[in-house]
Amino acid sequence: MQLYSFFNSSTSYRVRIALALKGLASDYHRVNLRTGEQRQPQHRELSPIGGVPVLVGDDGVSLTQSLAIIDYLDALYPQVPLLPSAPLLRARVLEAAQLVACDIHPLNNVRVLGYLQRELGVRAEDKDRWYAHWVAEGLAALEALLQRHGDGPFCFGATPTLADCCLVPQVANAARMGCDLQAYPKVMAVYQHCQAQAAFQQAAPERQPDFIQ
Ligand SMILES: N[C@@H](CCC(=O)N[C@@H](CS)C(=O)NCC(=O)O)C(=O)O
């Protein structure tokens, strides 16, 4: 398999975690989000919206959207399931995963922050406030979900799920951006637990071949 990724892309990080948890190898192709490689016509052939991750299978099948990729991997390699089969638990996992993937990440994506600054003339400090605001709202909601329905040490029990694949990169991103994370004890307990697992460590930004300080 070929994974198109960038070391500190949180959506690529989700897929890297899923691959590592399932023990699946992939060739790493860097798409440099800092230089805008994702917007080049060649990359848009793989990802029309211009983003990472993209997974290309050995059969040439190409997929975008981290949640769709992980769902596909789960169907192909169900030995380490990341989406539970029990209907309510599966819905809880998707609920938490989509809170991160649909309600937090898109507001703070590279192209959104770039548009705020370049097109709307938002000052750098206000762009940072925007980022911190949506992370705080989103993580507060994730904390509430986990307080109500979570059952550690992972988000939902003793084994990792898609929810953990989404939580860890989002928290890592927020920490990198200097957000105060003390208000989310359950989220942080899950994060710390995941960080101690080999598969999560293998998927971390600093372990990727394109890592830049
Ligand atoms: N919903 C997509 C989002 C993919 C995405 O936008 N990834 C970011 C990196 S975390 C990206 O490539 N951004 C490039 C840009 O906004 O220009 C997914 O979950 O895969």
Short mmCIF file of C-alpha atoms and ligand atoms in Angstrom, two decimals:
data_model
loop_
_atom_site.label_atom_id
_atom_site.label_comp_id
_atom_site.label_asym_id
_atom_site.label_seq_id
_atom_site.Cartn_x
_atom_site.Cartn_y
_atom_site.Cartn_z
CA MET A 1 0.00 0.00 0.00
CA GLN A 2 1.03 3.59 -0.60
CA LEU A 3 0.18 6.28 1.94
CA TYR A 4 0.27 9.92 0.92
CA SER A 5 0.81 11.78 4.14
CA PHE A 6 2.46 14.72 5.88
CA PHE A 7 4.08 14.20 9.24
CA ASN A 8 1.97 16.67 11.22
CA SER A 9 -1.27 16.21 9.30
CA SER A 10 -3.73 15.00 11.92
CA THR A 11 -5.91 13.24 9.36
CA SER A 12 -2.90 11.31 8.00
CA TYR A 13 -1.96 10.52 11.61
CA ARG A 14 -5.40 8.87 12.07
CA VAL A 15 -4.72 6.50 9.19
CA ARG A 16 -1.14 5.85 10.33
CA ILE A 17 -2.51 4.80 13.74
CA ALA A 18 -5.05 2.46 12.12
CA LEU A 19 -2.37 0.91 9.89
CA ALA A 20 -0.04 0.43 12.86
CA LEU A 21 -2.77 -1.07 15.06
CA LYS A 22 -3.55 -3.54 12.29
CA GLY A 23 0.13 -4.29 11.69
CA LEU A 24 -0.10 -3.18 8.04
CA ALA A 25 2.94 -1.84 6.20
CA SER A 26 2.77 1.00 3.69
CA ASP A 27 5.18 3.06 1.59
CA TYR A 28 5.27 6.65 2.75
CA HIS A 29 4.88 9.47 0.22
CA ARG A 30 5.30 12.95 1.60
CA VAL A 31 2.91 15.64 0.41
CA ASN A 32 4.41 18.84 1.78
CA LEU A 33 1.50 20.90 3.12
CA ARG A 34 3.87 23.75 3.97
CA THR A 35 4.83 24.33 0.35
CA GLY A 36 1.32 23.69 -1.02
CA GLU A 37 2.12 20.40 -2.77
CA GLN A 38 -1.41 19.25 -1.96
CA ARG A 39 -2.79 21.83 -4.39
CA GLN A 40 -0.63 20.78 -7.34
CA PRO A 41 -2.52 19.24 -10.30
CA GLN A 42 -0.57 15.99 -9.92
CA HIS A 43 -1.81 15.54 -6.35
CA ARG A 44 -5.35 16.62 -7.23
CA GLU A 45 -5.45 13.61 -9.55
CA LEU A 46 -5.38 11.56 -6.34
CA SER A 47 -7.26 13.96 -4.09
CA PRO A 48 -9.61 16.36 -5.92
CA ILE A 49 -10.00 18.57 -2.83
CA GLY A 50 -6.22 18.73 -2.45
CA GLY A 51 -5.46 17.02 0.82
CA VAL A 52 -3.95 14.10 2.68
CA PRO A 53 -4.26 11.27 3.49
CA VAL A 54 -4.63 9.27 0.31
CA LEU A 55 -4.29 5.52 0.43
CA VAL A 56 -3.50 3.61 -2.74
CA GLY A 57 -3.88 -0.13 -2.44
CA ASP A 58 -1.71 -2.76 -4.11
CA ASP A 59 -4.59 -3.24 -6.55
CA GLY A 60 -4.39 0.44 -7.52
CA VAL A 61 -7.56 1.43 -5.67
CA SER A 62 -7.18 5.00 -4.46
CA LEU A 63 -9.13 6.43 -1.53
CA THR A 64 -9.33 9.79 0.21
CA GLN A 65 -11.06 10.72 3.50
CA SER A 66 -9.41 9.30 6.60
CA LEU A 67 -12.62 7.85 8.05
CA ALA A 68 -13.52 6.12 4.78
CA ILE A 69 -9.97 4.76 4.52
CA ILE A 70 -10.07 3.38 8.06
CA ASP A 71 -13.52 1.88 7.49
CA TYR A 72 -12.20 0.22 4.31
CA LEU A 73 -9.14 -1.13 6.11
CA ASP A 74 -11.42 -2.42 8.86
CA ALA A 75 -13.50 -4.31 6.33
CA LEU A 76 -10.44 -5.77 4.60
CA TYR A 77 -8.46 -6.55 7.76
CA PRO A 78 -11.01 -7.21 10.49
CA GLN A 79 -8.62 -9.09 12.80
CA VAL A 80 -8.02 -5.91 14.81
CA PRO A 81 -11.44 -4.23 14.56
CA LEU A 82 -11.59 -0.47 14.98
CA LEU A 83 -15.35 -0.22 14.53
CA PRO A 84 -17.26 -2.44 16.95
CA SER A 85 -20.08 -4.60 15.60
CA ALA A 86 -22.53 -3.93 18.47
CA PRO A 87 -24.85 -1.24 17.03
CA LEU A 88 -24.89 1.22 19.92
CA LEU A 89 -21.17 0.94 20.65
CA ARG A 90 -20.43 1.39 16.94
CA ALA A 91 -22.60 4.51 16.92
CA ARG A 92 -20.82 5.85 20.03
CA VAL A 93 -17.44 5.33 18.36
CA LEU A 94 -18.63 7.12 15.21
CA GLU A 95 -20.19 9.88 17.31
CA ALA A 96 -16.86 10.67 18.98
CA ALA A 97 -14.84 10.21 15.78
CA GLN A 98 -17.12 12.48 13.77
CA LEU A 99 -17.10 15.12 16.49
CA VAL A 100 -13.37 15.42 15.86
CA ALA A 101 -13.46 14.82 12.11
CA CYS A 102 -16.52 16.93 11.22
CA ASP A 103 -16.87 19.53 13.99
CA ILE A 104 -13.28 20.35 14.98
CA HIS A 105 -10.81 19.56 12.21
CA PRO A 106 -12.46 21.27 9.20
CA LEU A 107 -12.62 24.63 10.97
CA ASN A 108 -8.90 24.55 11.60
CA ASN A 109 -7.67 23.00 8.38
CA VAL A 110 -4.69 24.51 6.57
CA ARG A 111 -6.82 25.90 3.73
CA VAL A 112 -9.32 27.48 6.14
CA LEU A 113 -6.65 29.18 8.26
CA GLY A 114 -4.89 30.28 5.07
CA TYR A 115 -8.11 31.78 3.68
CA LEU A 116 -8.73 33.69 6.91
CA GLN A 117 -5.30 35.25 6.70
CA ARG A 118 -4.71 35.68 2.98
CA GLU A 119 -8.20 36.49 1.70
CA LEU A 120 -9.96 38.02 4.70
CA GLY A 121 -6.94 39.79 6.15
CA VAL A 122 -7.32 38.26 9.60
CA ARG A 123 -4.30 39.01 11.80
CA ALA A 124 -2.08 36.10 12.91
CA GLU A 125 -3.12 36.48 16.56
CA ASP A 126 -6.82 36.42 15.63
CA LYS A 127 -6.28 33.35 13.47
CA ASP A 128 -4.70 31.69 16.54
CA ARG A 129 -7.74 32.72 18.62
CA TRP A 130 -10.01 31.16 15.99
CA TYR A 131 -8.02 27.93 16.19
CA ALA A 132 -8.05 27.85 20.01
CA HIS A 133 -11.77 28.69 20.15
CA TRP A 134 -12.91 25.80 17.96
CA VAL A 135 -10.54 23.36 19.60
CA ALA A 136 -11.85 24.37 23.04
CA GLU A 137 -15.50 24.00 21.97
CA GLY A 138 -14.83 20.67 20.33
CA LEU A 139 -12.71 19.16 23.07
CA ALA A 140 -15.23 20.27 25.72
CA ALA A 141 -17.91 18.38 23.79
CA LEU A 142 -15.64 15.34 23.41
CA GLU A 143 -14.94 15.45 27.15
CA ALA A 144 -18.70 15.50 27.84
CA LEU A 145 -19.28 12.53 25.52
CA LEU A 146 -16.52 10.53 27.17
CA GLN A 147 -17.72 11.48 30.67
CA ARG A 148 -21.19 10.17 29.76
CA HIS A 149 -20.39 7.14 27.66
CA GLY A 150 -16.64 6.53 27.75
CA ASP A 151 -15.22 3.53 29.49
CA GLY A 152 -11.41 3.67 29.65
CA PRO A 153 -8.59 3.22 29.31
CA PHE A 154 -9.27 3.87 25.61
CA CYS A 155 -12.28 5.99 24.58
CA PHE A 156 -14.62 3.03 24.70
CA GLY A 157 -13.11 0.21 26.66
CA ALA A 158 -10.01 -1.92 26.76
CA THR A 159 -9.22 -1.86 23.04
CA PRO A 160 -8.62 1.06 20.68
CA THR A 161 -11.23 2.14 18.15
CA LEU A 162 -11.66 4.71 15.41
CA ALA A 163 -12.47 7.21 18.19
CA ASP A 164 -8.94 6.86 19.59
CA CYS A 165 -7.49 7.17 16.06
CA CYS A 166 -9.20 10.57 15.86
CA LEU A 167 -8.70 11.78 19.45
CA VAL A 168 -4.93 11.38 19.62
CA PRO A 169 -3.96 13.44 16.53
CA GLN A 170 -6.41 16.22 17.44
CA VAL A 171 -5.05 16.51 20.98
CA ALA A 172 -1.45 16.33 19.72
CA ASN A 173 -2.25 19.15 17.30
CA ALA A 174 -3.86 21.27 20.01
CA ALA A 175 -0.87 20.68 22.31
CA ARG A 176 1.52 21.70 19.52
CA MET A 177 -0.49 24.91 19.05
CA GLY A 178 -0.16 25.69 22.78
CA CYS A 179 -3.82 25.12 23.76
CA ASP A 180 -4.58 24.68 27.46
CA LEU A 181 -5.85 21.10 27.81
CA GLN A 182 -6.39 20.93 31.57
CA ALA A 183 -10.17 21.21 31.27
CA TYR A 184 -10.43 17.81 29.54
CA PRO A 185 -9.27 15.19 32.08
CA LYS A 186 -10.96 12.22 30.48
CA VAL A 187 -9.75 13.16 26.99
CA MET A 188 -6.24 13.59 28.36
CA ALA A 189 -6.32 10.27 30.25
CA VAL A 190 -7.22 8.49 27.00
CA TYR A 191 -4.53 10.46 25.17
CA GLN A 192 -1.84 9.53 27.72
CA HIS A 193 -2.88 5.88 27.65
CA CYS A 194 -2.72 5.78 23.83
CA GLN A 195 0.66 7.50 23.79
CA ALA A 196 2.07 4.62 25.84
CA GLN A 197 1.08 2.06 23.15
CA ALA A 198 3.61 0.98 20.53
CA ALA A 199 1.25 1.39 17.56
CA PHE A 200 0.39 4.96 18.50
CA GLN A 201 4.10 5.73 18.99
CA GLN A 202 4.93 4.30 15.57
CA ALA A 203 2.34 6.58 13.96
CA ALA A 204 3.50 9.76 15.72
CA PRO A 205 4.67 12.76 13.63
CA GLU A 206 8.23 12.60 14.97
CA ARG A 207 8.58 8.99 13.80
CA GLN A 208 7.72 9.80 10.17
CA PRO A 209 10.39 10.02 7.46
CA ASP A 210 9.43 13.62 6.59
CA PHE A 211 9.50 14.90 10.17
CA ILE A 212 10.82 18.46 10.47
CA GLN A 213 11.40 20.09 13.88
N1 LIG B 1 -11.90 15.13 5.79
C1 LIG B 1 -10.61 14.81 5.28
C2 LIG B 1 -9.69 15.98 5.53
C3 LIG B 1 -8.35 15.83 4.86
C4 LIG B 1 -7.53 17.10 5.02
O1 LIG B 1 -8.01 18.19 4.68
N2 LIG B 1 -6.32 16.98 5.55
C5 LIG B 1 -5.53 18.15 5.77
C6 LIG B 1 -4.32 17.83 6.61
S1 LIG B 1 -4.72 17.37 8.25
C7 LIG B 1 -5.04 18.70 4.46
O2 LIG B 1 -4.60 17.96 3.62
N3 LIG B 1 -5.10 20.02 4.32
C8 LIG B 1 -4.58 20.67 3.17
C9 LIG B 1 -5.19 22.01 2.94
O3 LIG B 1 -6.13 22.38 3.65
O4 LIG B 1 -4.72 22.69 2.04
C10 LIG B 1 -10.08 13.53 5.93
O5 LIG B 1 -10.53 13.20 7.02
O6 LIG B 1 -9.24 12.86 5.34
#
